[in-house]
Short mmCIF file of C-alpha atoms and ligand atoms in Angstrom, two decimals:
data_model
loop_
_atom_site.label_atom_id
_atom_site.label_comp_id
_atom_site.label_asym_id
_atom_site.label_seq_id
_atom_site.Cartn_x
_atom_site.Cartn_y
_atom_site.Cartn_z
CA MET A 1 -58.79 169.55 47.98
CA VAL A 2 -56.04 169.13 50.40
CA SER A 3 -56.00 170.55 53.43
CA ASP A 4 -53.28 172.70 55.19
CA GLU A 5 -53.56 169.81 58.13
CA GLU A 6 -52.48 167.56 55.19
CA ILE A 7 -49.88 169.65 53.91
CA GLU A 8 -48.23 170.10 57.27
CA LYS A 9 -48.17 166.23 57.69
CA ALA A 10 -46.85 165.52 54.20
CA ALA A 11 -43.82 168.08 55.23
CA ALA A 12 -43.52 166.81 58.26
CA ILE A 13 -43.03 162.72 57.17
CA LEU A 14 -40.54 164.61 54.62
CA ARG A 15 -38.47 165.89 57.27
CA ALA A 16 -38.55 162.66 58.77
CA GLY A 17 -36.99 160.74 55.91
CA GLY A 18 -40.52 159.36 54.97
CA LEU A 19 -42.31 158.68 51.20
CA VAL A 20 -44.82 161.36 50.21
CA ALA A 21 -46.97 160.45 47.13
CA PHE A 22 -48.13 164.01 45.76
CA PRO A 23 -49.48 165.50 42.49
CA THR A 24 -48.08 167.16 40.06
CA GLU A 25 -49.40 168.40 36.88
CA THR A 26 -47.87 165.91 34.79
CA VAL A 27 -48.12 162.58 36.56
CA TYR A 28 -47.71 161.72 40.72
CA GLY A 29 -44.48 161.70 41.99
CA LEU A 30 -43.06 159.51 44.83
CA GLY A 31 -40.92 162.48 46.78
CA ALA A 32 -38.42 161.93 49.72
CA ASP A 33 -36.33 164.90 50.98
CA ALA A 34 -33.90 165.35 48.39
CA SER A 35 -31.03 166.42 50.84
CA ASN A 36 -31.61 163.07 53.00
CA PRO A 37 -30.10 160.14 51.01
CA THR A 38 -31.29 157.48 53.49
CA ALA A 39 -34.95 159.22 52.46
CA VAL A 40 -33.66 158.89 48.66
CA ARG A 41 -32.76 155.60 49.31
CA LYS A 42 -36.61 154.29 49.93
CA ILE A 43 -37.76 155.77 46.68
CA PHE A 44 -35.72 153.18 44.74
CA ALA A 45 -36.79 150.46 47.27
CA ALA A 46 -40.49 151.12 46.98
CA LYS A 47 -40.27 151.48 42.91
CA GLY A 48 -37.81 148.17 42.17
CA ARG A 49 -36.03 151.06 40.48
CA PRO A 50 -32.29 150.13 39.55
CA ALA A 51 -30.02 152.86 41.98
CA ASP A 52 -28.24 154.30 38.88
CA HIS A 53 -31.22 155.85 37.59
CA PRO A 54 -30.97 159.94 38.35
CA VAL A 55 -34.48 161.20 39.98
CA ILE A 56 -35.57 164.63 39.23
CA VAL A 57 -35.49 167.01 42.00
CA HIS A 58 -38.92 169.53 42.47
CA VAL A 59 -38.33 172.93 43.81
CA ALA A 60 -40.51 175.51 44.89
CA GLY A 61 -39.22 178.18 42.07
CA THR A 62 -36.67 179.70 40.00
CA SER A 63 -34.01 180.85 42.92
CA ASP A 64 -33.62 177.50 43.93
CA LEU A 65 -31.55 176.68 40.83
CA LYS A 66 -28.34 178.38 42.46
CA HIS A 67 -28.72 175.82 45.28
CA TRP A 68 -29.06 172.75 43.29
CA ALA A 69 -26.62 173.40 40.17
CA ALA A 70 -23.27 174.36 39.74
CA GLU A 71 -23.46 176.38 36.77
CA VAL A 72 -27.16 177.90 35.70
CA PRO A 73 -26.48 178.90 31.90
CA ARG A 74 -28.59 181.57 30.66
CA SER A 75 -30.67 179.31 28.79
CA ALA A 76 -31.81 178.01 31.90
CA TRP A 77 -33.06 181.41 33.27
CA LEU A 78 -34.82 181.46 29.98
CA LEU A 79 -36.57 178.46 29.80
CA ALA A 80 -37.57 178.78 33.57
CA GLU A 81 -39.11 182.24 32.49
CA LYS A 82 -41.03 180.92 30.14
CA PHE A 83 -42.02 177.45 31.40
CA TRP A 84 -41.38 177.45 35.04
CA PRO A 85 -43.95 176.49 36.92
CA GLY A 86 -44.54 173.92 34.58
CA PRO A 87 -44.25 170.44 32.97
CA LEU A 88 -40.28 171.14 32.24
CA THR A 89 -37.17 169.13 33.77
CA MET A 90 -34.08 171.12 33.22
CA VAL A 91 -30.48 168.92 33.31
CA LEU A 92 -28.09 171.01 34.66
CA LYS A 93 -24.29 170.20 36.31
CA ARG A 94 -24.50 169.71 39.34
CA ALA A 95 -24.16 171.25 43.16
CA ALA A 96 -21.25 169.80 45.11
CA HIS A 97 -23.47 168.60 47.34
CA VAL A 98 -26.31 166.68 45.22
CA SER A 99 -25.81 163.05 46.23
CA ASP A 100 -25.12 160.61 43.64
CA LEU A 101 -27.97 158.59 44.43
CA ILE A 102 -29.97 161.67 43.05
CA THR A 103 -28.21 162.05 39.87
CA GLY A 104 -27.60 158.27 39.40
CA GLY A 105 -23.31 159.08 39.65
CA GLN A 106 -23.40 161.55 36.89
CA ASP A 107 -22.15 164.97 36.97
CA THR A 108 -25.67 166.81 36.11
CA VAL A 109 -29.24 166.83 37.97
CA GLY A 110 -32.60 167.36 36.69
CA LEU A 111 -34.86 170.33 38.36
CA ARG A 112 -38.17 171.17 38.11
CA VAL A 113 -40.55 173.72 39.40
CA PRO A 114 -44.05 171.82 39.57
CA SER A 115 -47.03 173.71 38.71
CA HIS A 116 -49.59 171.79 40.44
CA PRO A 117 -51.12 173.80 43.59
CA VAL A 118 -50.62 170.96 45.70
CA ALA A 119 -47.30 170.67 44.73
CA GLN A 120 -46.55 174.40 45.15
CA GLN A 121 -48.30 173.99 48.49
CA LEU A 122 -46.01 171.00 49.63
CA LEU A 123 -42.66 172.42 48.61
CA LYS A 124 -43.51 175.84 50.39
CA ALA A 125 -44.11 173.78 53.55
CA PHE A 126 -41.13 171.45 53.30
CA GLY A 127 -38.76 174.35 52.42
CA GLY A 128 -36.34 172.18 50.94
CA GLY A 129 -35.87 170.13 47.47
CA ILE A 130 -38.28 166.75 46.69
CA ALA A 131 -36.47 163.97 44.82
CA ALA A 132 -39.32 162.45 42.92
CA PRO A 133 -40.25 160.12 40.10
CA SER A 134 -43.29 159.05 38.80
CA ALA A 135 -45.33 156.87 41.64
CA ASN A 136 -45.12 153.77 39.95
CA ARG A 137 -43.22 150.43 39.93
CA PHE A 138 -40.20 150.60 37.74
CA GLY A 139 -41.01 150.07 34.16
CA ARG A 140 -44.63 150.35 34.65
CA LEU A 141 -47.54 153.63 33.46
CA SER A 142 -47.10 156.50 35.72
CA PRO A 143 -49.99 156.83 37.73
CA THR A 144 -52.51 160.44 36.77
CA THR A 145 -54.74 159.58 39.92
CA ALA A 146 -54.14 159.29 43.74
CA GLN A 147 -56.09 155.70 43.39
CA HIS A 148 -53.40 154.74 40.74
CA VAL A 149 -50.77 155.37 43.43
CA ARG A 150 -52.48 153.83 46.20
CA GLU A 151 -53.33 150.47 44.24
CA GLU A 152 -49.46 150.24 43.45
CA LEU A 153 -47.47 151.42 46.26
CA ALA A 154 -50.09 151.68 49.04
CA ASP A 155 -47.85 149.79 51.24
CA ALA A 156 -44.36 151.80 50.72
CA VAL A 157 -45.93 155.48 50.99
CA ASN A 158 -46.30 156.74 54.27
CA LEU A 159 -48.94 159.21 52.84
CA VAL A 160 -50.95 159.99 49.36
CA LEU A 161 -52.01 163.06 48.83
CA ASP A 162 -54.79 163.43 46.64
CA GLY A 163 -55.01 166.38 43.86
CA GLY A 164 -57.26 164.75 41.98
CA PRO A 165 -56.35 164.03 38.13
CA SER A 166 -53.10 165.07 36.70
CA ASP A 167 -54.02 167.69 33.97
CA VAL A 168 -50.85 167.29 31.45
CA GLY A 169 -51.44 163.53 31.75
CA ILE A 170 -47.73 162.49 30.08
CA GLU A 171 -44.46 162.86 32.26
CA SER A 172 -42.75 166.18 31.78
CA THR A 173 -40.49 167.16 28.66
CA ILE A 174 -36.62 166.77 29.94
CA VAL A 175 -33.85 169.07 28.16
CA ASP A 176 -30.41 168.73 28.75
CA LEU A 177 -28.59 172.33 29.16
CA THR A 178 -25.27 171.11 30.08
CA ARG A 179 -23.86 170.38 26.26
CA GLU A 180 -23.07 173.26 23.83
CA THR A 181 -26.55 172.60 21.98
CA PRO A 182 -29.33 171.89 24.28
CA ALA A 183 -31.09 168.55 23.08
CA VAL A 184 -34.48 167.16 24.60
CA LEU A 185 -33.68 163.92 26.23
CA ARG A 186 -37.48 162.92 27.02
CA PRO A 187 -40.51 164.48 24.56
CA GLY A 188 -43.64 166.31 26.55
CA ARG A 189 -46.20 168.81 26.20
CA ILE A 190 -43.71 171.26 26.11
CA SER A 191 -42.61 170.67 22.80
CA GLU A 192 -38.98 170.82 21.21
CA GLN A 193 -39.89 173.75 18.79
CA GLN A 194 -41.49 175.67 21.50
CA ILE A 195 -37.68 175.34 23.46
CA ALA A 196 -35.69 176.28 20.49
CA ASP A 197 -38.18 179.38 19.99
CA ALA A 198 -37.35 180.45 23.90
CA LEU A 199 -33.77 180.16 23.25
CA LEU A 200 -33.62 180.96 19.68
CA VAL A 201 -31.23 178.09 18.88
CA GLN A 202 -31.68 174.83 17.05
CA LEU A 203 -31.51 171.93 19.75
CA GLY A 204 -29.28 168.98 19.05
CA GLY A 205 -30.22 165.68 18.58
CA THR A 206 -30.29 162.99 21.63
CA ALA A 207 -26.86 161.54 21.00
CA ALA A 208 -25.32 158.51 22.35
CA GLY A 209 -23.58 159.81 25.22
CA ARG A 210 -25.87 161.88 26.67
CA PRO A 211 -27.16 161.00 30.81
CA ARG A 212 -28.96 158.00 31.28
CA VAL A 213 -32.87 158.65 31.22
CA SER A 214 -34.83 155.73 32.56
CA GLY A 215 -37.60 156.51 30.32
CA SER A 216 -35.34 156.15 27.66
CA LEU A 217 -35.10 152.20 28.10
CA GLU A 218 -37.11 150.70 25.49
CA SER A 219 -39.63 148.89 27.49
CA HIS A 220 -40.88 151.56 29.80
CA TYR A 221 -44.30 153.07 31.06
CA ALA A 222 -46.06 149.65 29.85
CA PRO A 223 -48.90 147.91 30.64
CA GLY A 224 -49.21 144.31 32.01
CA LEU A 225 -51.08 143.30 28.83
CA PRO A 226 -49.24 142.88 25.46
CA LEU A 227 -49.97 146.16 23.52
CA LYS A 228 -49.78 146.61 19.21
CA ILE A 229 -50.09 149.71 17.81
CA VAL A 230 -51.90 149.60 14.48
CA PRO A 231 -52.90 151.97 11.54
CA PRO A 232 -56.65 153.03 11.95
CA ASP A 233 -57.89 151.01 8.73
CA GLU A 234 -55.87 148.08 9.84
CA ILE A 235 -57.63 147.56 13.36
CA GLU A 236 -60.52 145.64 12.70
CA SER A 237 -58.60 142.94 9.97
CA TYR A 238 -56.00 142.74 12.78
CA VAL A 239 -58.71 142.09 15.50
CA ARG A 240 -60.68 139.48 13.35
CA ALA A 241 -57.50 137.79 12.43
CA ARG A 242 -57.27 137.08 16.29
CA ALA A 243 -60.79 135.07 16.76
CA GLY A 244 -60.65 133.81 20.00
CA THR A 245 -58.16 136.61 22.07
CA PRO A 246 -60.22 138.87 23.88
CA VAL A 247 -58.86 142.54 22.21
CA ALA A 248 -59.03 145.76 23.94
CA VAL A 249 -58.71 148.37 21.26
CA LEU A 250 -57.87 152.28 21.96
CA SER A 251 -58.88 154.66 19.21
CA ARG A 252 -60.15 158.11 18.28
CA ARG A 253 -62.59 156.67 16.07
CA GLY A 254 -66.23 155.08 17.35
CA ARG A 255 -66.41 151.67 17.33
CA PRO A 256 -67.50 150.14 14.15
CA ARG A 257 -71.40 148.40 14.27
CA ASP A 258 -69.48 144.99 13.39
CA SER A 259 -66.53 145.32 15.16
CA LYS A 260 -65.07 142.18 16.62
CA ALA A 261 -63.18 143.78 19.55
CA THR A 262 -64.51 142.54 22.81
CA LEU A 263 -63.94 146.33 24.23
CA TRP A 264 -63.90 149.45 22.43
CA GLN A 265 -62.48 152.75 24.29
CA VAL A 266 -62.81 155.77 22.48
CA ALA A 267 -59.86 158.09 23.08
CA PRO A 268 -60.43 161.95 22.83
CA GLU A 269 -59.05 163.54 19.34
CA THR A 270 -56.77 165.85 20.70
CA PRO A 271 -52.94 165.83 21.64
CA HIS A 272 -53.25 167.35 24.89
CA ASP A 273 -57.00 165.51 26.02
CA TYR A 274 -55.39 162.31 24.44
CA ALA A 275 -52.57 162.61 27.05
CA ARG A 276 -54.77 163.50 30.10
CA LEU A 277 -56.69 160.19 29.76
CA LEU A 278 -53.67 158.10 28.22
CA TYR A 279 -52.28 156.38 31.07
CA GLY A 280 -56.07 155.75 32.73
CA SER A 281 -57.33 154.45 29.74
CA LEU A 282 -54.40 151.85 29.80
CA ARG A 283 -54.44 150.79 32.93
CA TRP A 284 -58.08 150.43 32.94
CA LEU A 285 -57.90 147.96 29.48
CA ASP A 286 -55.16 146.66 31.04
CA VAL A 287 -57.57 144.86 33.81
CA SER A 288 -60.42 144.44 31.63
CA GLY A 289 -60.06 140.53 31.23
CA CYS A 290 -59.10 141.23 27.74
CA ARG A 291 -55.53 139.49 26.46
CA LEU A 292 -54.34 142.23 24.35
CA ILE A 293 -54.45 145.87 23.74
CA VAL A 294 -54.78 147.46 20.38
CA VAL A 295 -54.05 151.41 19.80
CA GLU A 296 -54.27 153.27 16.89
CA ALA A 297 -51.57 154.48 15.23
CA LEU A 298 -51.68 158.09 15.64
CA PRO A 299 -50.60 161.04 13.01
CA VAL A 300 -46.69 161.36 12.51
CA LEU A 301 -46.88 165.09 13.73
CA PRO A 302 -45.26 167.54 16.32
CA GLU A 303 -47.98 167.94 18.36
CA TRP A 304 -48.05 163.92 18.74
CA THR A 305 -44.49 162.86 19.48
CA ALA A 306 -44.68 163.02 23.10
CA ILE A 307 -47.73 160.56 23.04
CA ARG A 308 -46.15 158.65 20.28
CA ASP A 309 -43.03 158.23 22.37
CA ARG A 310 -44.70 156.81 24.94
CA LEU A 311 -46.84 154.34 22.92
CA GLY A 312 -43.85 153.42 21.29
CA ARG A 313 -42.57 152.13 24.52
CA ALA A 314 -45.43 150.72 25.96
CA ALA A 315 -45.45 148.50 22.60
CA THR A 316 -44.50 144.65 22.59
CA PRO A 317 -41.73 144.04 19.94
CA ASP A 318 -42.96 142.05 17.12
CA PRO A 319 -40.84 138.43 17.95
CA VAL A 320 -37.85 138.64 15.91
CA ALA A 321 -37.09 135.53 13.91
CA PRO A 322 -34.03 134.30 15.61
CA PRO A 323 -30.83 134.80 13.40
CA VAL A 324 -30.11 131.93 10.74
CA THR A 325 -26.87 130.06 12.50
CA ALA A 326 -24.04 130.53 9.89
CA ARG A 327 -22.92 127.17 8.26
CA ARG A 328 -19.53 125.88 8.57
O1 LIG B 401 -43.33 164.90 35.02
C1 LIG B 401 -42.34 164.15 35.21
O2 LIG B 401 -40.82 164.63 35.34
C2 LIG B 401 -42.65 163.34 36.89
C3 LIG B 401 -43.34 164.27 37.99
C4 LIG B 401 -43.49 163.54 39.19
O3 LIG B 401 -42.59 165.57 38.30
N1 LIG B 401 -41.48 162.40 37.00
C5 LIG B 401 -40.85 161.76 36.54
O4 LIG B 401 -39.68 161.03 37.21
O5 LIG B 401 -41.35 161.50 35.29
P1 LIG B 401 -39.26 159.68 36.74
O6 LIG B 401 -37.58 159.58 37.52
O7 LIG B 401 -40.36 158.81 36.45
O8 LIG B 401 -38.21 160.14 35.50
C6 LIG B 401 -37.44 161.06 35.46
C7 LIG B 401 -36.13 161.08 34.23
C8 LIG B 401 -35.53 159.83 34.16
O9 LIG B 401 -35.96 158.94 33.06
C9 LIG B 401 -34.45 159.75 34.88
O10 LIG B 401 -33.47 159.20 34.06
C10 LIG B 401 -34.06 161.31 34.09
O11 LIG B 401 -35.54 162.06 34.30
N2 LIG B 401 -33.56 162.22 35.28
C11 LIG B 401 -33.75 162.73 35.68
N3 LIG B 401 -32.26 163.40 36.39
C12 LIG B 401 -31.35 163.50 35.27
C13 LIG B 401 -30.23 164.02 34.90
N4 LIG B 401 -29.67 164.37 35.53
N5 LIG B 401 -29.67 163.52 33.39
C14 LIG B 401 -30.31 162.44 32.49
N6 LIG B 401 -31.62 162.34 33.06
C15 LIG B 401 -32.43 162.67 34.50
MG1 LIG B 402 -41.22 157.39 35.56
#
């Protein structure tokens, strides 16, 4: 997939302060040397991302926790033992040397050990931490293939490592371990329940005052076309009510024989398969020539939480009626 020479080249680019896009098991990352502020600044420029948004530092193994975090609570060791390498990011108190560019000016740092073999090879060859947000332009869908990265950021990166399609397909679970009660800041493949079971505690809510997470902005992970979430039984009437508008549908059900949809993409039945293909499908529907994407509403069950979260952020809010002006 990726040769040793390519890995060495990528590590050399990172050492020289350049940008390397690389595969992880969740989505592709846009990587820079986490201890080089000039390099990290290039990430923000390439993505068009506001400078006060923190970025995750990817490290090769659990032993790196102590380098990047000022305090490593027992909960972090427990979760690392259980879920690393893997799709979990832990937010911990930052070590003093960690740049404000990485932390978004906060006193915390997000850390993750990715399991993708190419990410692991790169981290080992490079030898340091790699700051990497998802390799997409700010607010857009995360890339799950090297091709997605090339389409969006080709000019801005020095090298794209192609490790095949990402297996998880949505971004890592982020858990904040800096408060008395751990809390999930962004749901992902590793569920809140799995974390609670590992720590033998109840998790706290994502209360206000928690650190900023750019993925928690309302409009995020969005395709270019408007996207509507519609209950499965109402899709056909929704499409019919928009006669003249070419509509692309993403649903786990097959296309009804008399459907008026222009395009009907069948999505996998199970959450893991659904998540793996989600962003690729949305990218494809986005350039299909349709004017609207309709996604079937998914079950309100824990195993769909992370996917429903991403679709909710991709969805276009219904137009809000302007407030009635108070009469004098
Ligand atoms: O799966 C992933 O996490 C991917 C791959 C590349 O590892 N990365 C990713 O990065 O999704 P990004 O930057 O697109 O999203 C990371 C999220 C952001 O919403 C950011 O605000 C949050 O993590 N984050 C990073 N450091 C944080 C911190 N110290 N406190 C709170 N949130 C943090
Ligand atoms: Mg992102």
